[in-house]
Amino acid sequence: MTAHLYRDPSAPAPERVRDLLGRMTLTEKVGQVNQRMYGWHAYERHDGGHRLTDAFRAEVAAYDGMGALYGLQRADAWSGVGFADGITAADGAGVADMVQRHVVENTRLGIPVLFTEEMPHGHQALDGTVLPVNLAVGATWDPALYEAAAAGVAAELRARGGHVALVSALDLVRDPRWGRAEECFGEDPYLAAEFTGALVRGARSAGVAVVLKHFAGQGATVGGRNSAATELGARELHEIHLAAARAGVRAGAAGVMAAYNEFDGLPCVASRTLLTGLLRERWAFDGLVMADGGAVDRLVRITGDPVAAGARALNAGCDLSLWDACFPRLAEAVDRGLVAERTLDTAVARVLALKFRLGLFEQPYRTAAPPEPRSGPRELSERIARASVTLLAHDGAVLPLAPSTRRIAVLGPNADSIAQQTGDYTAPQRPGSHHVTVLDGIRSAAPPDAEITHAPGCDLVGGDLSGLPGAVALAAAADVAVLVLGGSSARSDDTSFDTNGAAVVTSADPVGMTCGEGVDLADLSLPAGQLALLDDVAATGVPVVVVLVQGRPHALPDLSGTAAAVLSAWYPGPWGGRAVADVLFGAAEPEGRLPVSVPRSAAQLPVFYNAKDHGYRGYVDQPAGGRYPFGHGLSYTTVEYAPPRLSRTRVTPDDPTLTCRVTVRNTGARPVRETVQLYVRRLSGGSSWPRVRELRGFVRLRLSPGERAEAVFAIGADTLASVTRDLRLAVEPGELLLETGPSSAGTRGARLVIAPPN
Amino acid sequence: MTAHLYRDPSAPAPERVRDLLGRMTLTEKVGQVNQRMYGWHAYERHDGGHRLTDAFRAEVAAYDGMGALYGLQRADAWSGVGFADGITAADGAGVADMVQRHVVENTRLGIPVLFTEEMPHGHQALDGTVLPVNLAVGATWDPALYEAAAAGVAAELRARGGHVALVSALDLVRDPRWGRAEECFGEDPYLAAEFTGALVRGARSAGVAVVLKHFAGQGATVGGRNSAATELGARELHEIHLAAARAGVRAGAAGVMAAYNEFDGLPCVASRTLLTGLLRERWAFDGLVMADGGAVDRLVRITGDPVAAGARALNAGCDLSLWDACFPRLAEAVDRGLVAERTLDTAVARVLALKFRLGLFEQPYRTAAPPEPRSGPRELSERIARASVTLLAHDGAVLPLAPSTRRIAVLGPNADSIAQQTGDYTAPQRPGSHHVTVLDGIRSAAPPDAEITHAPGCDLVGGDLSGLPGAVALAAAADVAVLVLGGSSARSDDTSFDTNGAAVVTSADPVGMTCGEGVDLADLSLPAGQLALLDDVAATGVPVVVVLVQGRPHALPDLSGTAAAVLSAWYPGPWGGRAVADVLFGAAEPEGRLPVSVPRSAAQLPVFYNAKDHGYRGYVDQPAGGRYPFGHGLSYTTVEYAPPRLSRTRVTPDDPTLTCRVTVRNTGARPVRETVQLYVRRLSGGSSWPRVRELRGFVRLRLSPGERAEAVFAIGADTLASVTRDLRLAVEPGELLLETGPSSAGTRGARLVIAPPN
C-alpha cells in the first residue's frame, strides 16, 4: 500500500479529507453519505455469537464503503431486538469490531464506518443504563448533574463501539399535546440551551460525538401534531427555538439532525435557509447535518421523484441521510445535473472530517474486552430522578410522611410498572434487574412495621371503574393514600409502528399508551378512570398524595379540595421509585422545578410563560394562564427573597456588564436546595414586541434552616441580548427589569436602562 | 377667495392634492391624519335637536381642520348612545351637515372632514338595517346576494352623511376560540376573497368607500386570543391570510385598517414590511392605511414615548390613526427628526386624495331631507339569513316538519332573544320593531291550529339545571322539540368595555356573553346547562331538532343518538327567526354550507380543512379532523356528482387555461340549490409543502327533482397559482388534482399536469 496522505495522522485533517476525496469514485462518495440500513439488520445471532448478514455485506459492496450504520446496538419493541437476538454490553465491542473490520478490510479505500446510536436518555441498547427522560432532566435545573450522567452513558456507548450519539435536545414543549414532550428539556430556550451544552460536553468527555435532534422548531408543530406543519415565522424561530442549537454548536456538537417539520413551508431537510444560510453561513458550523429517518423520502411529495428529492436535500445542506431511498441514488442526481458533484463532495468531506476527528482512521476498533460494569451512570440516573421530583401543591402538613405513618395505600395504574416509568426510546430491561417502582420504593423506605397495601384501581386509559371499590377500600383503611397517576409511553410487542419507529396509535385503536413519539394527545386531562379513582379515594377522607408519573404536563383540575399534595415525578427511570419514596419520606427534599407550564386544560393552550406581553385578560371561561407556572416547585420549607440589587442601573450596548445580587433566606425548619431564577422583562426598546419575561439565568443554593445566602448573577451581553430586526442577537437600547424569584410567577424586579451608544 | 387649483374640480386629483398640500402648515397636516375623537362626543342633544360640543370645536380648532371623524352616528352599549341621545336615520344627514359645515366654514383651508362609520353587518347606527354577521354571510356562499345587501346598507350610511365604511372582511377563523370569529367570512382565503370583493363593489356602487379590517393575519393570533401575538411566518401569511385583502384592493377598496396583532414581532401598525413593502411596493396600493383604534398608542410599549410611537407608525406606512394620543403629536415628531415631513406629506396626501375621490370638496354636504325608509336592505338581510341556514345533520325524516305536526316545543336560551341573534357591533334596535325570533318565526310559519309551547329551559351560560324539568315537560307533550342553543354576543348597559370597545369579560366575571370582540372562549363545547337540556329532552323520546344560533362553530359531540337534525343558523339578524322557520317547515330549502370546520373539541384545534398534507393519523384520543368539514351542508334532497372532466389534462405556466366540468343530478324529491365546490390538491411540484386541498371556485346550481346540470369552471392562472419561494403568486410546474364535490370532504378529482415551460 502506498503511503497516502489521508493515512498520515500527522497531516492536518482538512488535507487528509481533501486527499481522500480526490481518490474517491462517485459511487464511493455516495456510499459515504448513505446511512440506509437499520443496524440490527447488519448482524444475526449464530451459534451463540453474532455474524454479519448478507444484506450488510451487499450494502457495503454496493458503494464500496458505508458512511454510517445507524443503531447497530439498538434494541426495543420497534426494532424487535431483545435479549434473545440482540447485542448486550458484553457483546457490543466485539460485534462493532466485526462490522468495522468487514468495512475496513473489504473496501478499496478502507474508510471506517461511523456507528451512530440512539442515546435519548441513555444508550438505547441492551444493558444501556436508562436515565430519566429529558423532561425530568429539565426539572432538575442541574446541568452539571446531567453533564456527569451524559458522560456516563456516553462512556457506555463508546465502550461498546459506538461513535455518535443521537440525542433529542433542541425541541421545546410549546404544545404539550405533542407525544415527544418527554424528549424535551422543557418549554424554555435558556433552560434547554443549558442542558444541551451540558450534554455535548459530557458526551465529548467520553469521546462520543453528539448529533443534536432536531433542527429546528419541531416543538412548534401545529396542534402538537408530530412531525407535521408549523406556521412558525423566522422571528419566533430565532427568539425561541434556536438557543439550544446555538449552545450545542458552541459546545462542540458534531452535528444536528434536520427535522421532519416544516419551516417556511418546507421540511427542514429541504430548507437551505436553515441548513446553509443559518447553520453554515451565519453560525459557521462545520459539523454534520444528518437527515431524520426517512425525512428525505418524504420530499418525494414535492419533487415527485426520489432522485430529485435526494438532490433537493443535498442542495439544501443535508450531508448524511437516514434510512431513505434517495441519497443512495445521488449518483443519478449528479448524472442528471440535479446537483453538482462538488456539492456532494462537501457533504462527503463533512462525514470524513468527523471520522478523522474521532480518530477512526487510526483506531477503527474497540478492544474486544467487555467493559467493566459501570455503577456511575446508574447512580446518576437515580440522582437525576431524585432531583426532578417536583412538588406542585402541598397543604404543608402531609409531607414528608411522618415516621408514625403505619398504613399506606399505594394506588393507581402507575404505582408498580417499570415500563410505565421509563419513557419512550427505552431498550428492553434485563430480566431480574433490581429496578424500583414507586410501590417498591415506598415499601423499602417505609418504617419496617408499616403496612403497605396496593391496587392499581383503574387502567391507565379509559373509564373502566370496576377496580375502584377495591382500591377505595384500601385507601379507607390507610393513614395516607399515595395515588400514582399519569401517562405511559411503554411500547410492547403488540405496538404498531410507523416506518420511522414512531408508534401508530389512534383513537380507533388505543392500546393503553398516551405518550411518546407518534402518540399525541388532544385532551390533556387525566383519563376518566384515573380522575374517578382520585375523587373516590379523596371522598374517603384519607389524606391523598398524588404522584404524577408522566412524560408531559397533564392538564390538572383544581386539586386543592382533593389532594393534600401533588408531585410530578415525570418518567423517573428504572430506579425512580426510590427517588419518589425518598422525597415522600423526607430522606430527600423536593428539588424539582417545573421546566414547563402545567395547563388547566387543552382548551387554553398554549400556556408557556414567555408569551408575548399583550396584557391578555383571559378567555371568558378560563384564564389564559396555566395551573402551575414555569419554574414553580415547592419545598418542605419556606424561602424569602429580598429584591434584586444591581451593581449598575445604566449600561450601554458596548458595555453591558453588571452584577445582579439577591439575598434569599430559608425561613422554615428544613433544609432546601433553592433554585433562584433570573428573568429579563423588557419595558421598552427592542425591535420586537416584548415577552412577559424570559429566563436568563439560575443559581442553585443549599440553605440550612434559618440560613441566608446571596445568589449572584453576572449579567452580560448574553443575558441582555434580544433578536434584532435582521434576526441577529444584540443588546438593544431600552429599559428592562431584571427579575429574580422562585418561579416565573413570583419575581421581583430592578430597573435597568440600556442607554443608546454615544 | 382666490381661485386655488385645489378648488378646481376639472384639475386632476393628484395636482389638487399637491396644490393643497403646498398651502398647509405642519399643524394643518397633522390635523388631516388625526382621527382622535369619538364621533358621539362631537354632538349633544339640545332642545330636541343636536348641537356641536365644545370638545368638537376645540378639536377642530387645535389643528385648524380634522382629517376624519369616527363613528359620528355610532350607537351601542359601549358608546352609550341610544335613542334617547343619539342620531336616528331621520337626523343623520342634518347632523352630519352641521358637523361638516363647522369644519368647512371655520378652518383656514376649509378641507371637509371624512365621516368614517362602522358597517360590520349594516351601519352600526340607530335605524341602520342589521344584516346577519359575516360568518352567516360566508355560509350563504352567495357573494352576489351579499353585494346587493352591502350596497343597500351602504346606501343607508351614505344617505345620512357617512363617507367611509369600516368593515371586517379580511380576518379568517383559523381558531374559533377567537370571539371575533363571527366577523369573519369563514376559515378560507378564497371564500373570504369572494365576499370581500363583493363588499367593496356593493359599497362603491352606493358611493361609499370601504376600509377593510384588519390587515393582516389577525385570524392567526396565538390561542385565538384577541389582538395578541401571532407566530405567523411570511409564507403562511401569504398562502392563507392575504387573499381577501388582495381581492379587496383589486375591487377598489379605499383603505385597509392596520391590525392590532403582530407580524414578525411587531404590531401590524408598525410593520413597514406589510404596510409599505407589501401593500405599497408590491401591490401598488394607493389607498389609505388606517390604524386600528388605539393601536398606535400601544406602540409606546416599544418606543417608550408617544411621539416616537406616532413616528414609528407613520414611518411604517400608517396614514390615519384612530383614537390615539400619538398621531396628534406628529408635529413634535417632525421637529425631533423622528420622521421626515415628506413622510407626513405622503400620508396627508392619501387622506386628501380620498376626500377628492369622494367629491367632498365639490359637495361636502348631504341634502337635509331625511331618506325614504328603505325596504331593500331589510329584505336582503332576511334573504341572507335564509340562505345561511346550514343543515349539519339530519335523519332524513324529521325535516321539513310535516304539515300534520301539531305540537311543537320551542326550547332553549336562544329561542326568543333578538339581542342574542344579532351579534356584536349592533346598534340598539328601535322599540316596537317587527323583529322575528326563532320562536316568533315558528309561531308564524306553523299551521294555524298548531300548538307552540316555549321555555328557555336553561341559561345561555352555566350549569343551572332548575329550568330543565319545565322544558322537558313541554317536550314530552310535543310532537317535536326545537332546541335553540348556541352562543351570544349581546352587549348590555352592564357590560364592561375596554378602551377600544371590546367587551371585558373574564372567567372571574362572566355575564352571559360567550362571543364577540374581547370575548374569547377556551372550551368550545356548548355550556353544561345547554347540553343537559339537550340530553334530557332527547331522553323523552320526542324527535329533537337542534338549531344553533352562534357566532362561531361550537364544538359538537356526536349527536346522532340525540338529535334528529342539527342546523346552524349563525347569528341570523333581526328577522332571522323567520328564515329558520322557513327552513324548518320547508318553505325554503336549507342552502347554507359551512364556511368553517366544526370541531369536536377545543382540544383538537386547529381543524381547518386546508391544513398541510402530512398524512397525520390523529391524536391518540381524538381524530385530527373536525365533526363537520368545511363546505358541508345537507339539503332535503340527494345530489349525485359525476367525476370532473377537464378540457385539457396538460397545461403550461404560460398557458394554464382549461375548463373543468362536473355533472350533478338531483336524485331526490325536492328542489335544491347545490353549491358545487372546486378544490385544488397538489400532488407534486410547487415550492412549498402542499395542503390537503384548497378551495378555488364554486358554482351554485338550482336543480329540480330529477334534474341534471353541469357546473362549469373556467380554470386559469388564478385557480392554479401557488406561492413561490420569493412569496409571489405563480403557476408552478407539477401535478395537481382538480377536485369537485359538495364539500371539502367529499370530492372526486381529475389529474392535471402543469408541464415546465419549454
XYZ file of C-alpha atoms in Angstrom, chain A residues 177 222-229 231-233 235-236 262 264-267 298-299 301-304 312 498 504-507 513-514 519-523 602-606 608 612-614 616-624 681-691 725, chain B residues 177 222-229 231-233 235-236 262 264-267 298-299 301-304 312 498 504-507 513-514 519-523 602-606 608 612-614 616-624 681-691 725:
136
model
C -50.212 17.615 23.274
C -49.372 22.929 14.620
C -51.578 21.380 17.283
C -48.647 19.490 18.804
C -49.031 17.082 15.913
C -45.922 15.020 15.425
C -43.697 15.947 12.512
C -46.439 17.949 10.861
C -46.768 21.554 9.787
C -46.695 28.163 10.802
C -43.607 29.446 12.502
C -42.114 32.699 11.365
C -38.652 35.750 14.290
C -40.341 33.229 16.560
C -41.589 22.447 8.115
C -41.201 28.424 5.712
C -43.277 25.747 4.023
C -40.512 23.199 3.561
C -39.414 20.256 5.690
C -40.869 12.495 2.257
C -39.579 15.131 -0.141
C -44.214 14.546 -2.120
C -42.792 17.742 -3.584
C -40.251 16.601 -6.132
C -42.304 13.702 -7.453
C -33.024 18.738 -3.053
C -44.613 3.640 11.581
C -49.092 4.176 15.471
C -51.825 4.699 17.984
C -55.104 6.269 17.040
C -58.378 6.880 18.755
C -50.353 4.342 25.581
C -50.692 8.081 25.983
C -48.707 9.314 20.462
C -50.084 12.816 20.603
C -52.932 13.515 22.955
C -55.706 16.026 22.316
C -57.348 16.225 25.714
C -56.066 21.629 26.488
C -58.636 24.281 25.617
C -56.424 27.051 26.949
C -53.282 26.079 25.047
C -50.714 27.416 24.587
C -45.902 28.805 28.021
C -45.782 37.939 24.188
C -46.834 40.560 26.689
C -50.140 41.832 25.371
C -54.351 39.419 27.653
C -57.193 39.195 30.131
C -58.001 35.557 29.538
C -60.775 33.582 27.968
C -64.304 34.187 29.137
C -64.466 30.700 30.618
C -60.848 30.085 31.627
C -57.855 32.225 32.496
C -55.097 32.412 29.892
C -38.601 41.672 31.356
C -38.404 44.343 28.706
C -40.249 47.565 29.476
C -39.372 49.449 26.307
C -36.998 49.392 23.393
C -36.040 46.415 21.322
C -37.128 45.677 17.812
C -39.841 43.187 18.642
C -42.860 43.126 20.884
C -41.610 42.024 24.317
C -42.450 38.830 26.115
C -34.795 43.315 13.011
C -61.888 30.317 20.217
C -51.997 32.552 19.252
C -54.730 30.621 21.021
C -57.453 32.639 19.325
C -56.627 35.382 21.819
C -57.908 38.720 20.671
C -55.360 41.162 19.319
C -52.499 39.238 20.847
C -49.418 37.581 19.442
C -46.153 33.323 15.456
C -47.088 33.541 11.830
C -44.405 33.240 9.222
C -45.277 32.025 3.962
C -48.364 31.171 5.977
C -48.238 41.177 15.417
C -42.752 39.325 12.564
C -42.796 40.508 16.157
C -44.353 43.909 15.534
C -47.961 45.096 15.651
C -49.835 50.504 22.098
C -46.527 51.099 20.354
C -44.723 49.684 24.886
C -41.841 49.544 22.451
C -40.866 53.142 21.879
C -41.334 54.279 25.473
C -42.910 54.687 14.120
C -62.031 48.092 27.087
C -64.158 42.892 29.095
C -65.445 39.544 30.178
C -63.320 37.145 32.158
C -63.884 33.849 33.843
C -71.785 36.507 26.918
C -69.770 33.943 25.012
C -64.973 37.501 24.455
C -62.763 34.581 23.560
C -63.803 31.135 24.670
C -61.401 28.368 25.645
C -63.714 25.388 25.788
C -61.174 22.681 21.607
C -58.541 20.066 22.416
C -58.150 19.137 18.755
C -57.692 22.652 17.423
C -56.827 23.707 14.842
C -59.285 24.000 9.284
C -50.723 20.980 5.343
C -50.939 17.460 3.953
C -48.691 15.444 6.233
C -51.399 12.977 10.154
C -53.096 9.990 11.742
C -54.751 11.888 14.549
C -54.389 12.175 18.264
C -54.467 9.026 20.332
C -57.742 10.097 21.910
C -59.376 12.106 19.129
C -59.133 12.253 15.357
C -57.346 15.262 13.899
C -54.984 19.340 -4.481
C -51.302 19.392 -5.303
C -49.696 16.019 -5.866
C -46.187 17.193 -6.613
C -44.238 20.275 -7.552
C -44.556 23.698 -6.055
C -42.146 25.391 -3.725
C -43.955 24.674 -0.502
C -45.355 21.623 1.222
C -48.859 21.136 -0.188
C -52.118 21.468 1.676
C -40.157 30.779 -2.806
